[in-house]
Short mmCIF file of C-alpha atoms in Angstrom, two decimals:
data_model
loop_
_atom_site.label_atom_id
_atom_site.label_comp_id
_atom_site.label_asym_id
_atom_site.label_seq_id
_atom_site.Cartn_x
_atom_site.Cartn_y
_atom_site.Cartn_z
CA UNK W 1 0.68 -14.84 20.34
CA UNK W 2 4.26 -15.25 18.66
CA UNK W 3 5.90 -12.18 19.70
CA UNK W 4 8.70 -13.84 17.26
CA UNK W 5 6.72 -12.08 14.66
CA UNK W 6 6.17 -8.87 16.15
CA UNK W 7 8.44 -6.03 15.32
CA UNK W 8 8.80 -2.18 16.57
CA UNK W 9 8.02 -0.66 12.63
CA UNK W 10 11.69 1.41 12.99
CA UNK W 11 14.37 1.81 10.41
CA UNK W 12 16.22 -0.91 12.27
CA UNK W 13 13.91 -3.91 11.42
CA UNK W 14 13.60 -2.44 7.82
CA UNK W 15 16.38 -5.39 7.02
CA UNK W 16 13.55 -8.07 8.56
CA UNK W 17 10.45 -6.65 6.41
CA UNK W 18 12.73 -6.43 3.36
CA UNK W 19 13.83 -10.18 3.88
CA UNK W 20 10.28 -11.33 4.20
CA UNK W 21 8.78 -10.16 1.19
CA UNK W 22 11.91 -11.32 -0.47
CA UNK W 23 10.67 -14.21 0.43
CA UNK W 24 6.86 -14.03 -0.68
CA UNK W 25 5.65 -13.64 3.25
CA UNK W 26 2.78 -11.21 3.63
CA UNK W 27 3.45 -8.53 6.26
CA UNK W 28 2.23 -6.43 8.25
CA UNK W 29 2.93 -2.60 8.62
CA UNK W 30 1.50 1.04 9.27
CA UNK W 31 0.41 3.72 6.84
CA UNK W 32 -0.63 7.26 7.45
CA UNK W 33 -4.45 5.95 7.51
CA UNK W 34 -4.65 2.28 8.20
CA UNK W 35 -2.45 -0.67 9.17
CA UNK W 36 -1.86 -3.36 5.92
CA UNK W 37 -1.07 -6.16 4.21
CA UNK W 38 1.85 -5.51 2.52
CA UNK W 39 3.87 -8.03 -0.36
CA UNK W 40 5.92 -7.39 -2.91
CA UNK W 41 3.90 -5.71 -5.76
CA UNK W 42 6.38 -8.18 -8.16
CA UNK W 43 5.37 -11.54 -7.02
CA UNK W 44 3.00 -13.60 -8.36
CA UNK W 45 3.01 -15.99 -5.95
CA UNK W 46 2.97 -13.66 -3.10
CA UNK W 47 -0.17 -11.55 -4.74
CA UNK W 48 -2.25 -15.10 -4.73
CA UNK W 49 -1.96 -16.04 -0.98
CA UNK W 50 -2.77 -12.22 -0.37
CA UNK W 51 -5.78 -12.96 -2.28
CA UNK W 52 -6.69 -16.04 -0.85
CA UNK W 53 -6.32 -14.56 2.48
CA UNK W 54 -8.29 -11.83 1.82
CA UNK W 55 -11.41 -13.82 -0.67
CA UNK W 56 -10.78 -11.29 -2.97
CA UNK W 57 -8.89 -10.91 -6.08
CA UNK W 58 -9.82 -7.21 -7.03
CA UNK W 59 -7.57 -4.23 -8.15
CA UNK W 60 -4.87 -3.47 -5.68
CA UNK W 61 -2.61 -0.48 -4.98
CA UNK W 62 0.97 0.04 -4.48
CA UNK W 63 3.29 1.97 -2.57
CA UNK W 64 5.75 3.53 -3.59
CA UNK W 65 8.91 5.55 -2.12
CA UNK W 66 9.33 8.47 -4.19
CA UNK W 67 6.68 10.91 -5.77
CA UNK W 68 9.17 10.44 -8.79
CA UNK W 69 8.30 6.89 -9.48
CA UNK W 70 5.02 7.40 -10.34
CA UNK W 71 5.58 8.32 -13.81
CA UNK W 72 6.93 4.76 -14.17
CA UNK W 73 3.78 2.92 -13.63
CA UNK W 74 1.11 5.57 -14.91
CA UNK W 75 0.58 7.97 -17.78
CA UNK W 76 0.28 11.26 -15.98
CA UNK W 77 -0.83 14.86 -17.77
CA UNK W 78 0.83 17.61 -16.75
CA UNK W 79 -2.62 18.96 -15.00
CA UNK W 80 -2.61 15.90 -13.11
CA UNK W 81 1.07 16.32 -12.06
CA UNK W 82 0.44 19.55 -10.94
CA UNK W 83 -2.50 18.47 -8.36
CA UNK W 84 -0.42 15.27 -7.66
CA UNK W 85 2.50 17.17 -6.56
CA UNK W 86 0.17 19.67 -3.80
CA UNK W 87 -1.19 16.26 -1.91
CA UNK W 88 1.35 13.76 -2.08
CA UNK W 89 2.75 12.43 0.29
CA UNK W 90 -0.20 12.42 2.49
CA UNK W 91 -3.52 9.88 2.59
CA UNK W 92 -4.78 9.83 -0.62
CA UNK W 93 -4.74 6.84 -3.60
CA UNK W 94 -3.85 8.01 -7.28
CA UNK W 95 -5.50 6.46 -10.10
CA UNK W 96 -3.99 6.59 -13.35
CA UNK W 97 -3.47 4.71 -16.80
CA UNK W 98 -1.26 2.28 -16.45
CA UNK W 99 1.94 1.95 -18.64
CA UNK W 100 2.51 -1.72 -20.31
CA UNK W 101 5.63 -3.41 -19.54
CA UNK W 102 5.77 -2.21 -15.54
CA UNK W 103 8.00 -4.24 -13.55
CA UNK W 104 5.14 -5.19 -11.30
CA UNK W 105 2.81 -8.21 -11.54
CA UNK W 106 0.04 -8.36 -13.69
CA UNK W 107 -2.54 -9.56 -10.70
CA UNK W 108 -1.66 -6.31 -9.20
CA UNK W 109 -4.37 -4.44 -11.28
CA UNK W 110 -6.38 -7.38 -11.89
CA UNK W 111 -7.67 -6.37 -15.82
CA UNK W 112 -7.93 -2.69 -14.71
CA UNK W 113 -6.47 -0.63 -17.08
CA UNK W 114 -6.16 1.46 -14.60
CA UNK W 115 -3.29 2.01 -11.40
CA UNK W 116 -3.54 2.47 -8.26
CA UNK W 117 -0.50 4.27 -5.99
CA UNK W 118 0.55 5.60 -2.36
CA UNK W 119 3.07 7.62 -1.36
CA UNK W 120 3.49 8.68 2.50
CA UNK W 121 5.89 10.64 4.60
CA UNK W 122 6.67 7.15 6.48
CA UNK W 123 10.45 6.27 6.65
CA UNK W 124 9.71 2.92 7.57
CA UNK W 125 7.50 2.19 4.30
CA UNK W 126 9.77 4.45 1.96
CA UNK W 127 13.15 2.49 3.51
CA UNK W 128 11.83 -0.48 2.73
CA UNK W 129 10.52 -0.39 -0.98
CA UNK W 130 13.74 1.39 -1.40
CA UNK W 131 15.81 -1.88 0.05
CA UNK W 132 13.06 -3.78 -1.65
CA UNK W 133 13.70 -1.97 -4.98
CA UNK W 134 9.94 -2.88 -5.50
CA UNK W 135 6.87 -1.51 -4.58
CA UNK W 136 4.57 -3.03 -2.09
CA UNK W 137 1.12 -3.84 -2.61
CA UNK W 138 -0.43 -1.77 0.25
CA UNK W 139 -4.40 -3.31 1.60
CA UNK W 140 -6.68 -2.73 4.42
CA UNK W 141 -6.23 -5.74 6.72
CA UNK W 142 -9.82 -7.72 6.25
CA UNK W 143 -11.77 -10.22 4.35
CA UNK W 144 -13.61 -9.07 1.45
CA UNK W 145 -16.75 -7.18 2.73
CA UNK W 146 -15.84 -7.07 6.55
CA UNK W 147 -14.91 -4.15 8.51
CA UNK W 148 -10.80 -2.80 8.08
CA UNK W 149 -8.93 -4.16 11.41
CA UNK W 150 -7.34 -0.94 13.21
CA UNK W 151 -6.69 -2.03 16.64
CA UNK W 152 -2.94 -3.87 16.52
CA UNK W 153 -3.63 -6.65 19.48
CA UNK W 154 -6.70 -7.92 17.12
CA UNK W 155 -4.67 -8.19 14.31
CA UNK W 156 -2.30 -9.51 15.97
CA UNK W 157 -4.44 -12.39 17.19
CA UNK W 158 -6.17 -12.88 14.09
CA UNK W 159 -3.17 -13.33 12.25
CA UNK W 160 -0.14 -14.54 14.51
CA UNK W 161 1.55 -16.13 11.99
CA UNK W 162 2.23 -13.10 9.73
CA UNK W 163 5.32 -11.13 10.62
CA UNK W 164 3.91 -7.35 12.08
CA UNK W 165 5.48 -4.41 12.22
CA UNK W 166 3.92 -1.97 14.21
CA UNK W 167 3.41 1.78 15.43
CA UNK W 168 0.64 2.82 17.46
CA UNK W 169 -1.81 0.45 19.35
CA UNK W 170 -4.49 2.28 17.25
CA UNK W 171 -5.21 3.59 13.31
CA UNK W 172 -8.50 4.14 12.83
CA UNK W 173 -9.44 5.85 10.11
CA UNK W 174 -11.91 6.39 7.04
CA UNK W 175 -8.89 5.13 4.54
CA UNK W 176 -7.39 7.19 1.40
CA UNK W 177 -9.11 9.52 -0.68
CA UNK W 178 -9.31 8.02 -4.05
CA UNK W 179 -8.83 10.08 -7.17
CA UNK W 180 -9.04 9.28 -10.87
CA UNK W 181 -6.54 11.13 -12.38
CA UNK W 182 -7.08 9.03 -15.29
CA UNK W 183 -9.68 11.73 -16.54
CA UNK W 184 -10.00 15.36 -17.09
CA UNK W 185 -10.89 16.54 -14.56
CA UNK W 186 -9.81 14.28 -12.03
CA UNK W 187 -12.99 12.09 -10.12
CA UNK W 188 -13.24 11.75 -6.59
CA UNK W 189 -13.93 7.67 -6.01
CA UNK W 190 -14.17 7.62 -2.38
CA UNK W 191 -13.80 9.89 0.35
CA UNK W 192 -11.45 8.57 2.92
CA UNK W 193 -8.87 11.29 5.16
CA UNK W 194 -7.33 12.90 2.66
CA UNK W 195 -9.17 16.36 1.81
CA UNK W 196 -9.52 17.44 -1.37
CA UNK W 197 -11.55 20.23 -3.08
#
């Protein structure tokens, strides 16, 4: 174990997670639901070994710092705002159109035409895609198909060489709620923590 890579997830080691993805390092780090794989959401380069590491190279979803900043990567209806706005922050995944011209990489959505974003009342994730002044891509920490890691001494072992910034010993959860809010009405894709009616 390199504990040279292991950091207390706090506002002070923001400065070390921001430096990382700066440059193109994966890391790791809590959400409300699940710990990640986090890069940043602008990288090409960056996207690809999180791909590679993962055997995937499906849609991903960002996270972002500021219910705001959603209008600048999806097309979003006023009915959709207004649902939007009741369950965010919290553990759910938006869907929406995406707009052209986003300042994040195009592997990000992998040919979806569709978005994916977070936003959750962490200051450790929101102070660093602020310093980052990019969102992250935000992933359960697995291969393609296998069970989402929740246990931090397992992920730490199975990947020591990936900077990992931690909270409790413990997330286990179902995941986000997924909602297309691409539509009228909006579709439930997967039922994770997040309730919604």
């Amino acid at each position: 174990m390199d504990k040279t890579q292991i950091f207390k997830a706090s506002i002070n080691n923001v400065d070390i997670a921001v430096e990382a993805l700066k440059a193109g390092e994966i890391i790791v780090y809590p959400t409300d639901t699940l710990y990640g794989f986090g890069v940043d959401a602008s990288n090409d380069h960056a996207i690809k070994k999180l791909n590679k590491l993962k055997n995937r190279s499906l849609p991903l979803s960002i996270m972002i710092s500021k219910i705001d900043d959603i209008t600048k990567y999806g097309y979003l209806s006023d009915i959709a705002n207004n649902q939007i706005s009741k369950i965010l922050p919290g553990p759910y995944t938006i869907l929406l159109k995406s707009r052209n011209n986003i300042k994040i990489s195009n592997l990000v959505q992998a040919g979806s035409e569709l978005i994916g974003m977070r936003f959750v009342n962490i200051d450790f994730c929101n102070q660093l895609i602020n310093k980052l002044e990019s969102p992250i891509i935000t992933t359960s920490i697995n291969k393609h198909g296998m069970e989402s890691m929740s246990n931090i001494d397992d992920i730490i072992s199975a990947f020591p060489s990936i900077k990992t910034f931690y909270d409790k010993k413990n997330l286990i959860s179902k995941g986000s709620t997924i909602i297309d809010f691409s539509i009228i009405p909006e579709k439930v894709i997967r039922v994770g923590e997040g309730k919604y009616l």
